[in-house]
Amino acid sequence: MNETTVGSSGHNPLTSTSSAVPLPRILIIDHFDSYTLNLLTLLAALCNDSSSVSDRVVVLPHTHHLLASQDAFCQHLLPHFDALILSPGPGSPDRKADFGFGLEYLRNAAKYRLPTLGVCLGHQGMATAFGGVVRRAKSIQHGTQSSLQYSKGDVPQAGIFANVPPGTRVTRYNSLTVDPSTLPECLEMTAYADDPRNDCVEAPPQVSELMRSRATSPTTTMESERCVLGLQHKTLPLWGVQFHPESIESREGVRMMHNFIEMARKWQKEGNETACGSSLKIPPSILAEGARYVAAARPSPTCGATLPKKLWKVVEVDFGDLPVAADKAEEVFARLFKKGARHPSVWLDSARPGDPQSNFSYMASPSCSIKYRAGSRTVELYGSRAQQRTSLRLDQGEDFWHCMHQAQQELQGLTHFDRSSGAPNVFRCGFVGYWGYEMGIDSLGLQEDETISSPGSEEVESLSASEFGFCPTVLQLDHSTGRWKGYILERQDGAQGSERRSRLLLSMKDLHGIGLSPADARKWADLVRTELTAISSTHARSILRAPPPLSTLISPLHPVDCPEDYQLKVEAARALIAQGESYELCLTSQFCGRLSNAGVDHFSVYRALRAKNPAPYAAFMELAPEDSSGDRRRTILSTSPERFLSKTSAGLVEMKPIKGTLPRAGLTALDKAHLSRLPTPEARNAWLQEQDALRRSLLQADKKERAENLMIVDLIRADLLSFCEAGSVHVPGLMRVESFESVHQLVTTVRGVVVGAGKGGMGEGVGPVEALRRCFPPGSMTGAPKRRSVTLLQRLEGKRRVSNAKETAALEAVQEECATPSINASSPAWRTSHRPRGVYSGALGWIGVDGATDFSVVIRTAVLDGDEVSVGAGGAITYLSDKEKEWQEVLDKVEALCMVDVRESSE
C-alpha cells in the first residue's frame, strides 16, 4: 500500500496480517472542522471495504436537529449506534455555538455509557465536562508534528495507544490546550509532548530574506511547555487525543482507530449490550440524513427503467492531417472565434508547453450565455445568435448549484457519446465559465448569522456570482501530439425534447442554445478545416500584430488596502488563530486600475500576459455579448498554475493544491544586484542554476511552508471524502516542488473515485456540479477549517475604516469584534465595510455533457470590466506570519502580472 494512501498511519499491518475488522455502528459528530471526514480513511483501512463505511458510519453536524437536545439524541440516535466520535473543530468547548450538545452529552456519559473518542475539540470538551480547564497554549501548533510520550514510559498494552511505540509522530492543529494541573481525579493523562520553542530554517544570506519562515513575527513568542496529548476516563469508556490521527502526516492512526473499536467492542460485551459489528443496521432514515454530508451510493434513476430517447450526440471531427503548430494558436483563435463584441469567445489555454497537468487547450464561441446574480437570485440568459434575452427566478429552497446540476445531469442523460473514444477527461461540449468566490455561501450552507454577503446587501445586489457559456462546438488542441480535433453537439433527427424538465435547459432551448442541426454541424466543421488549411499555408499572413509590452497596456494598479491596513488585518488574523478560531486564514486584497486607454483590445492584453507568464491553466474568457445588458463587458484573463478539481467521465477525481512559494533565482532586487557583480554570462548562469537548486531544497524542507501546505492537503482530502469512496482517497504526490516561470512552489496531488462510479446498476455516481459544490470554495483560498475561516475572512477583508494614527486601537477593535462568539452579521459596521472577492478566489473551467470536468483556482488573474482592471492577491496567514513579509508577498504576486503603485490606495 502506498504510504500516503491510508492517509495517517502509513503501512497498515492490521489489514495485511489479519482479517478485516467488522465495524461497529459509529456516529461522528462534526463541529464544522475541515478534517473530520478524514477519519473515514482510518475506518476504511480497517475494514477494507468502503461500502461498509457508508453502511456503518454516519456523520452529522453538531447543529443537526437530531442533536438539538439530549431528548432528541436519546430517542432518535442512541439506540442505533455502538460508538461515537466527537470531531475536531474551531473555537472553544465551553461555547455551545462551537461544541453543540457535546458538553451536556459528556456530563451525562455515565447514563449513556457509549464508547466515545474525542479528537482535539472533543478531547478538550472531555476535560472541560469533568472540571478541567482549557487555556491558550504557550506554543501554538498548526500543521506541525510532535512525538508521543507516555505517562507510564513503556509501550502501552491497553487503551487508545496500545502497541503504538513511544516517539510516534502525530500531526497537531491546536491553539488551546488542557491545563494538566487542573485535571480532575476521574481523568488520567495517558500521553504528552514537550513542545519546544519555535525554530527556523537556516539559509544563506542571499536566500534568507526570501524565506518567510525566517521572518517570524517579532510579536510571536513560542514558549516551551508540556501539552496533554492523551486522556482517558478511569471508569467510563471515554478517550481523547489532542492531535489529528487522521492527518496525512500522522503515524499509526489506523492502529489507534483499531484500538478504539476493540475497546468499544469489549465495553459493549462486558455491559451485555449489543455487540459491535453485529447484524443490526442503522435505519435508512438516519443514513439518509448522513448522506447530505457524505454521499452514499444509490441506484441510478434510470436503473431498471426505460432509458430516455437521446436528443443529441457528440460528433468528433479529426483535423490531425492539417499541420498547424501550437505556436499558431493565437492566429487560430483570432480567425475562428474572436469575431467582435456581439460574439462571446473562450480560450482555455494551456500556455505553458510541456506541463503534464494540462495537455489540452480548448477554443469555443458560446451559443448561450448564463449569468447568475446572487442578490436577486436571478439567472439571466442571452442568446448570441438572435441577441435574445430571458431570465428565471430561482424557486424557494433552490440555489444556482442545484440549477446547474439539474441541467447538466439531464443533458448528460439525453446525449449519446462514445465512451471508448479518446481520453476520459476532455471537453466534449458543454458549459464553460466560473464560480465566483461568493458562491461559497450556498455551497457551504452558511446561515444568515454566519455571513454578511446576504441578499439585500449593497455589494451582493449587483454582484454577478457566476457566469457560464454553453458551447455546442469546441476546437481542441492536443499539446502532446500537436493534433487538432473538433467536437460538435448535434441534434438527432426527429428529436422533440419533450423529456426536458430542467427550467434552465428549457430556457437555453428557447434561445436556440443547445446543439446544431446536422447541416450546421457540417458547416462548422468545413469552416474550421478551411481556416486551419489557410493558416497552415506557407504563404499565410497573420491577421495579428505583435502585442506591445503589458506595461504599456495597463496603467499601474493601486491597492484597495494601504500597507498599514493590510498589515493590521494580518495581526487581527494572527489574534484569531491564537484564540483557536482558525488554523490558517488565507487573507486577500484587491488591486485596481485602468487600461492605458479606452481603445485597448482585451485580447491584446491577454496575448501580452500569456507571453509574460505562461501557465498550465491560462484562459481568455468573454462569456456574454457586449450589448446583452447594461453591464460593461467582462473579460477574464487568467494565468493560473493551480488545478482546483478535475473529474473524468469515469468518476476519477484529482485536486492539486499549491501552498508554499519561493521566487526563482535572478528575479528579486537582491538577486539582480548579486548578478551584476559576476564577471561573465557563464558565471551568472552557473549561479542561477546553483541558486534554483538550493531554493528548491530549502522550500522542500521549510517547516512553515510545509505546515501551510499540509493544512490544505488535509482539508482537500476531507472535501473529496464527502463524495468519494473512503478507501479511494490517496495522495500520490505529497508536497513536491514544481518550478514555474517566476516561482518554485510546493504542490500536492490528491486523488479519489466518486461514490458509485463504474459499478453495475449504480450509474456514474456524484455528478460534476455536485462534486464541485462539495469542494467549493477552494481550500487554498480560504484556510482551515474552511467554514469558520470563510466567515472570519468576510469580516477581515473589508474596506479601509480607520486612519493609520489609530492603528493600535483599531487592531484591538478588530480582534475583539472578530472573536465575538456570536458575530452579529447584520452589524452596520461590517455590512458597509465588506468587499466581495468576486471572480478572484473562485474556480474557472468547463463542465462537459459527458460528466467530465476540469477547473482551476482563479489566481494570478486580471478581470477587465470595460477599461477597468482588477487583480486579486493574498497569502496564507498562520500564527508565525510576519505582517510586513505577508504584504510583500502580496505585492510580488501582483507584480508578476502588472505594475503596482502603492503610494495611495484606491479607496
Tab-separated table of N, CA, C and O in Angstrom, residues 176 191 193 198 228-229 233 267 489 497 519 618 658 678 696 808:
chain	number	residue	atom	x	y	z
A	176	LEU	N	-5.366	25.962	21.618
A	176	LEU	CA	-5.778	25.776	23.004
A	176	LEU	C	-5.271	24.432	23.496
A	176	LEU	O	-5.009	23.519	22.695
A	191	ALA	N	-0.828	10.429	27.514
A	191	ALA	CA	0.251	10.779	26.588
A	191	ALA	C	0.464	12.287	26.629
A	191	ALA	O	-0.454	13.057	26.942
A	193	ALA	N	3.412	15.658	25.082
A	193	ALA	CA	4.571	16.088	24.305
A	193	ALA	C	5.132	17.328	24.974
A	193	ALA	O	4.379	18.170	25.479
A	198	ASN	N	9.984	27.705	19.143
A	198	ASN	CA	9.967	27.729	17.680
A	198	ASN	C	11.388	27.780	17.122
A	198	ASN	O	12.246	28.492	17.638
A	228	VAL	N	-0.832	18.073	27.026
A	228	VAL	CA	-1.541	16.811	27.198
A	228	VAL	C	-2.025	16.326	25.833
A	228	VAL	O	-2.853	16.976	25.195
A	229	LEU	N	-1.522	15.190	25.373
A	229	LEU	CA	-1.918	14.646	24.069
A	229	LEU	C	-2.894	13.494	24.173
A	229	LEU	O	-3.499	13.107	23.165
A	233	HIS	N	-10.900	8.384	30.677
A	233	HIS	CA	-11.667	8.370	31.920
A	233	HIS	C	-11.379	7.063	32.647
A	233	HIS	O	-11.228	6.014	32.013
A	267	TRP	N	-16.171	-3.179	25.721
A	267	TRP	CA	-17.054	-2.498	26.668
A	267	TRP	C	-18.506	-2.953	26.476
A	267	TRP	O	-19.209	-3.220	27.446
A	489	LEU	N	-21.955	19.127	-30.730
A	489	LEU	CA	-23.174	18.571	-30.149
A	489	LEU	C	-24.275	18.686	-31.213
A	489	LEU	O	-24.796	19.773	-31.472
A	497	GLY	N	-37.673	16.817	-27.751
A	497	GLY	CA	-37.262	17.385	-26.473
A	497	GLY	C	-38.346	17.456	-25.431
A	497	GLY	O	-38.265	18.235	-24.493
A	519	ALA	N	-26.837	19.822	-40.681
A	519	ALA	CA	-26.318	20.707	-41.733
A	519	ALA	C	-25.405	21.769	-41.146
A	519	ALA	O	-24.324	22.051	-41.691
A	618	ALA	N	-4.040	28.817	-18.165
A	618	ALA	CA	-4.307	30.143	-18.707
A	618	ALA	C	-5.685	30.144	-19.369
A	618	ALA	O	-6.191	29.103	-19.794
A	658	ILE	N	-1.785	24.218	-4.211
A	658	ILE	CA	-0.471	24.863	-4.137
A	658	ILE	C	-0.411	25.710	-2.871
A	658	ILE	O	-1.257	26.561	-2.655
A	678	LEU	N	28.841	39.600	-11.037
A	678	LEU	CA	29.500	38.429	-11.620
A	678	LEU	C	30.070	38.795	-12.992
A	678	LEU	O	29.406	39.474	-13.783
A	696	ARG	N	14.997	25.204	-4.210
A	696	ARG	CA	14.081	24.062	-4.252
A	696	ARG	C	14.240	23.198	-2.996
A	696	ARG	O	13.253	22.779	-2.380
A	808	THR	N	-3.283	51.026	16.692
A	808	THR	CA	-3.322	50.169	17.874
A	808	THR	C	-4.751	49.963	18.346
A	808	THR	O	-5.184	48.833	18.599
